[in-house]
Amino acid sequence: MAATDAAIPAVKWPSVPACYGWLSLDRRGNWRLKGEVVRHAGLIAFINRNYAADENGNRVFHNGPQKVYVDLDYAPLVLRLGIDGELTAHTGMPAGEASAAFIDEEGNALLLVAAGIGLLDDRDLPAFLATCRDANGITASDAALIESMQGGSGLWWRGLPLQPIRRDDLPRRFGFRPAPAA
């Protein structure tokens, strides 16, 4: 150990309270502070880098020693479907391939990726729906999509069955808490 190393005291984080009800993730992947969209690119990048899940299914943003619990408008991830068909998370990270596809009773598309369950940004729904197929490989009709929303099956997206799911079942099924509380 060098003499200068011995002179550096161990850094101890200060004790700070956790923060609830300040930060949220909306349905389009925007961060919101007390309801206002965060627009500062540097702050968005900082939140994205420090967004994680804890052992209790809460989503948190680590701001140094402080845990800022995140309220979720819908799901822990918001996914974008690129022109090339690639999925990207709201954090800007590639999401990889989906392992399951769902449609809820309101017509929202959800995809299970390696990082967890994600709501497909509604701006990408037309492209998503255009690639849904029936058992014969024919583009899904509006009637078939409505039937799927109501619990029916028989549609496919990229070789994955488009499974019906109820929005209320998401947190329990995928192990997250949409509104963490102290």
mmCIF file of C-alpha atoms in Angstrom:
data_model
loop_
_atom_site.group_PDB
_atom_site.id
_atom_site.type_symbol
_atom_site.label_atom_id
_atom_site.label_comp_id
_atom_site.label_asym_id
_atom_site.label_seq_id
_atom_site.Cartn_x
_atom_site.Cartn_y
_atom_site.Cartn_z
ATOM 1 C CA MET A 1 0.000 0.000 0.000
ATOM 2 C CA ALA A 2 1.418 3.384 -0.955
ATOM 3 C CA ALA A 3 1.769 6.067 1.706
ATOM 4 C CA THR A 4 -0.754 8.267 -0.091
ATOM 5 C CA ASP A 5 -3.376 5.493 -0.070
ATOM 6 C CA ALA A 6 -3.269 5.278 3.726
ATOM 7 C CA ALA A 7 -4.046 8.992 4.013
ATOM 8 C CA ILE A 8 -7.358 8.720 2.108
ATOM 9 C CA PRO A 9 -10.234 8.206 4.560
ATOM 10 C CA ALA A 10 -12.997 5.750 3.702
ATOM 11 C CA VAL A 11 -15.964 7.528 2.161
ATOM 12 C CA LYS A 12 -19.235 6.992 3.991
ATOM 13 C CA TRP A 13 -22.495 7.994 2.366
ATOM 14 C CA PRO A 14 -24.663 10.282 4.443
ATOM 15 C CA SER A 15 -27.913 8.882 5.763
ATOM 16 C CA VAL A 16 -30.683 10.349 3.621
ATOM 17 C CA PRO A 17 -34.384 9.495 3.560
ATOM 18 C CA ALA A 18 -35.901 7.624 0.644
ATOM 19 C CA CYS A 19 -38.079 9.682 -1.666
ATOM 20 C CA TYR A 20 -41.609 8.645 -2.683
ATOM 21 C CA GLY A 21 -44.100 10.263 -5.038
ATOM 22 C CA TRP A 22 -41.670 12.550 -6.856
ATOM 23 C CA LEU A 23 -40.505 10.546 -9.868
ATOM 24 C CA SER A 24 -42.701 8.643 -12.299
ATOM 25 C CA LEU A 25 -42.450 6.880 -15.641
ATOM 26 C CA ASP A 26 -45.312 7.633 -18.018
ATOM 27 C CA ARG A 27 -46.809 5.428 -20.733
ATOM 28 C CA ARG A 28 -44.511 6.879 -23.374
ATOM 29 C CA GLY A 29 -41.283 6.407 -21.439
ATOM 30 C CA ASN A 30 -40.964 9.983 -20.209
ATOM 31 C CA TRP A 31 -39.595 10.658 -16.763
ATOM 32 C CA ARG A 32 -41.754 13.035 -14.753
ATOM 33 C CA LEU A 33 -40.818 14.970 -11.633
ATOM 34 C CA LYS A 34 -43.941 15.866 -9.655
ATOM 35 C CA GLY A 35 -45.967 15.414 -12.858
ATOM 36 C CA GLU A 36 -43.792 17.592 -15.102
ATOM 37 C CA VAL A 37 -41.920 15.959 -17.998
ATOM 38 C CA VAL A 38 -38.154 15.977 -17.490
ATOM 39 C CA ARG A 39 -36.621 17.599 -20.562
ATOM 40 C CA HIS A 40 -32.973 18.076 -19.555
ATOM 41 C CA ALA A 41 -30.970 15.521 -21.574
ATOM 42 C CA GLY A 42 -28.284 15.176 -18.910
ATOM 43 C CA LEU A 43 -30.803 14.495 -16.152
ATOM 44 C CA ILE A 44 -32.658 11.978 -18.321
ATOM 45 C CA ALA A 45 -29.399 10.144 -19.063
ATOM 46 C CA PHE A 46 -28.509 10.148 -15.339
ATOM 47 C CA ILE A 47 -31.901 8.697 -14.364
ATOM 48 C CA ASN A 48 -31.694 6.096 -17.152
ATOM 49 C CA ARG A 49 -28.251 4.927 -15.970
ATOM 50 C CA ASN A 50 -29.396 4.588 -12.378
ATOM 51 C CA TYR A 51 -32.861 3.041 -12.881
ATOM 52 C CA ALA A 52 -33.176 -0.421 -11.363
ATOM 53 C CA ALA A 53 -35.425 -2.836 -9.501
ATOM 54 C CA ASP A 54 -35.063 -3.645 -5.830
ATOM 55 C CA GLU A 55 -35.698 -6.966 -4.087
ATOM 56 C CA ASN A 56 -39.341 -6.022 -3.390
ATOM 57 C CA GLY A 57 -40.368 -5.323 -6.989
ATOM 58 C CA ASN A 58 -40.099 -1.545 -6.636
ATOM 59 C CA ARG A 59 -38.462 0.471 -9.376
ATOM 60 C CA VAL A 60 -35.940 2.916 -8.025
ATOM 61 C CA PHE A 61 -33.590 5.597 -9.215
ATOM 62 C CA HIS A 62 -30.378 5.708 -7.214
ATOM 63 C CA ASN A 63 -29.388 9.333 -6.714
ATOM 64 C CA GLY A 64 -26.090 8.793 -4.924
ATOM 65 C CA PRO A 65 -27.010 7.458 -1.480
ATOM 66 C CA GLN A 66 -30.696 8.253 -1.911
ATOM 67 C CA LYS A 67 -33.300 5.881 -3.276
ATOM 68 C CA VAL A 68 -35.980 7.646 -5.283
ATOM 69 C CA TYR A 69 -38.909 5.265 -5.761
ATOM 70 C CA VAL A 70 -40.553 5.403 -9.178
ATOM 71 C CA ASP A 71 -44.326 5.396 -9.732
ATOM 72 C CA LEU A 72 -45.212 3.536 -12.928
ATOM 73 C CA ASP A 73 -48.098 4.685 -15.099
ATOM 74 C CA TYR A 74 -48.245 1.205 -16.603
ATOM 75 C CA ALA A 75 -45.147 -1.042 -16.661
ATOM 76 C CA PRO A 76 -41.482 -0.939 -15.558
ATOM 77 C CA LEU A 77 -40.307 -0.566 -19.160
ATOM 78 C CA VAL A 78 -41.617 1.305 -22.156
ATOM 79 C CA LEU A 79 -40.480 -0.188 -25.442
ATOM 80 C CA ARG A 80 -40.050 1.370 -28.849
ATOM 81 C CA LEU A 81 -40.202 -0.616 -32.068
ATOM 82 C CA GLY A 82 -37.608 0.713 -34.489
ATOM 83 C CA ILE A 83 -37.984 0.882 -38.247
ATOM 84 C CA ASP A 84 -35.605 -2.073 -38.405
ATOM 85 C CA GLY A 85 -37.866 -4.024 -36.033
ATOM 86 C CA GLU A 86 -35.458 -3.797 -33.107
ATOM 87 C CA LEU A 87 -36.859 -3.130 -29.638
ATOM 88 C CA THR A 88 -35.361 -0.373 -27.517
ATOM 89 C CA ALA A 89 -36.192 0.395 -23.892
ATOM 90 C CA HIS A 90 -37.099 3.900 -22.729
ATOM 91 C CA THR A 91 -33.620 4.028 -21.179
ATOM 92 C CA GLY A 92 -32.110 3.915 -24.658
ATOM 93 C CA MET A 93 -30.748 0.390 -24.183
ATOM 94 C CA PRO A 94 -31.455 -2.351 -26.732
ATOM 95 C CA ALA A 95 -34.154 -4.611 -25.306
ATOM 96 C CA GLY A 96 -33.317 -7.704 -27.342
ATOM 97 C CA GLU A 97 -35.821 -10.188 -28.644
ATOM 98 C CA ALA A 98 -39.208 -10.603 -27.018
ATOM 99 C CA SER A 99 -39.946 -13.997 -25.480
ATOM 100 C CA ALA A 100 -43.695 -13.378 -25.077
ATOM 101 C CA ALA A 101 -46.299 -10.984 -26.511
ATOM 102 C CA PHE A 102 -49.513 -9.835 -24.855
ATOM 103 C CA ILE A 103 -52.498 -7.628 -25.589
ATOM 104 C CA ASP A 104 -54.658 -6.208 -22.822
ATOM 105 C CA GLU A 105 -58.348 -5.378 -22.714
ATOM 106 C CA GLU A 106 -57.630 -1.795 -23.833
ATOM 107 C CA GLY A 107 -55.554 -2.808 -26.869
ATOM 108 C CA ASN A 108 -52.147 -2.116 -25.310
ATOM 109 C CA ALA A 109 -49.325 -4.359 -26.490
ATOM 110 C CA LEU A 110 -46.868 -5.697 -23.941
ATOM 111 C CA LEU A 111 -43.680 -7.596 -24.602
ATOM 112 C CA LEU A 112 -41.567 -9.671 -22.272
ATOM 113 C CA VAL A 113 -37.866 -9.018 -22.869
ATOM 114 C CA ALA A 114 -34.768 -9.980 -20.884
ATOM 115 C CA ALA A 115 -35.078 -6.860 -18.682
ATOM 116 C CA GLY A 116 -38.753 -7.575 -17.866
ATOM 117 C CA ILE A 117 -42.211 -6.684 -19.057
ATOM 118 C CA GLY A 118 -42.555 -3.594 -21.212
ATOM 119 C CA LEU A 119 -45.442 -1.620 -22.605
ATOM 120 C CA LEU A 120 -45.062 -0.899 -26.287
ATOM 121 C CA ASP A 121 -45.209 2.854 -26.891
ATOM 122 C CA ASP A 122 -48.641 3.591 -28.369
ATOM 123 C CA ARG A 123 -47.014 5.415 -31.292
ATOM 124 C CA ASP A 124 -45.640 2.027 -32.404
ATOM 125 C CA LEU A 125 -48.951 0.144 -32.162
ATOM 126 C CA PRO A 126 -49.830 0.511 -35.882
ATOM 127 C CA ALA A 127 -46.525 -1.116 -36.908
ATOM 128 C CA PHE A 128 -46.955 -3.815 -34.254
ATOM 129 C CA LEU A 129 -50.545 -4.607 -35.256
ATOM 130 C CA ALA A 130 -49.611 -4.698 -38.948
ATOM 131 C CA THR A 131 -47.282 -7.618 -38.183
ATOM 132 C CA CYS A 132 -49.830 -9.638 -36.175
ATOM 133 C CA ARG A 133 -50.946 -12.731 -38.061
ATOM 134 C CA ASP A 134 -53.642 -15.345 -37.734
ATOM 135 C CA ALA A 135 -52.953 -19.099 -37.851
ATOM 136 C CA ASN A 136 -52.922 -18.960 -41.679
ATOM 137 C CA GLY A 137 -50.279 -16.218 -41.760
ATOM 138 C CA ILE A 138 -52.776 -13.577 -42.874
ATOM 139 C CA THR A 139 -52.632 -10.100 -41.343
ATOM 140 C CA ALA A 140 -54.933 -10.028 -38.334
ATOM 141 C CA SER A 141 -58.297 -8.418 -38.939
ATOM 142 C CA ASP A 142 -59.713 -5.754 -36.647
ATOM 143 C CA ALA A 143 -62.303 -8.285 -35.461
ATOM 144 C CA ALA A 144 -59.568 -10.805 -34.560
ATOM 145 C CA LEU A 145 -57.634 -8.129 -32.663
ATOM 146 C CA ILE A 146 -60.755 -7.137 -30.727
ATOM 147 C CA GLU A 147 -61.388 -10.799 -29.941
ATOM 148 C CA SER A 148 -57.806 -11.066 -28.596
ATOM 149 C CA MET A 149 -58.370 -8.010 -26.415
ATOM 150 C CA GLN A 150 -61.429 -9.737 -24.987
ATOM 151 C CA GLY A 151 -59.528 -12.906 -24.092
ATOM 152 C CA GLY A 152 -59.479 -14.788 -27.379
ATOM 153 C CA SER A 153 -56.405 -16.318 -28.934
ATOM 154 C CA GLY A 154 -55.185 -17.429 -32.319
ATOM 155 C CA LEU A 155 -53.035 -14.439 -33.291
ATOM 156 C CA TRP A 156 -49.268 -14.363 -33.551
ATOM 157 C CA TRP A 157 -46.582 -11.691 -33.483
ATOM 158 C CA ARG A 158 -43.147 -12.665 -34.801
ATOM 159 C CA GLY A 159 -43.892 -16.304 -34.138
ATOM 160 C CA LEU A 160 -45.075 -15.632 -30.584
ATOM 161 C CA PRO A 161 -48.703 -16.245 -29.627
ATOM 162 C CA LEU A 162 -50.421 -12.959 -28.830
ATOM 163 C CA GLN A 163 -51.726 -13.750 -25.355
ATOM 164 C CA PRO A 164 -54.582 -11.897 -23.708
ATOM 165 C CA ILE A 165 -53.775 -10.296 -20.358
ATOM 166 C CA ARG A 166 -55.648 -8.031 -17.988
ATOM 167 C CA ARG A 167 -53.900 -4.827 -16.998
ATOM 168 C CA ASP A 168 -54.718 -5.457 -13.337
ATOM 169 C CA ASP A 169 -52.843 -8.782 -13.483
ATOM 170 C CA LEU A 170 -49.523 -7.316 -14.673
ATOM 171 C CA PRO A 171 -47.958 -6.329 -11.322
ATOM 172 C CA ARG A 172 -48.652 -9.697 -9.691
ATOM 173 C CA ARG A 173 -47.708 -11.758 -12.713
ATOM 174 C CA PHE A 174 -44.478 -9.897 -13.445
ATOM 175 C CA GLY A 175 -43.494 -8.993 -9.896
ATOM 176 C CA PHE A 176 -43.481 -5.206 -9.786
ATOM 177 C CA ARG A 177 -45.079 -2.536 -7.661
ATOM 178 C CA PRO A 178 -46.614 0.296 -9.700
ATOM 179 C CA ALA A 179 -46.821 2.740 -6.771
ATOM 180 C CA PRO A 180 -44.170 2.081 -4.093
ATOM 181 C CA ALA A 181 -45.022 3.372 -0.633
ATOM 182 C CA ALA A 182 -42.964 3.825 2.515
#
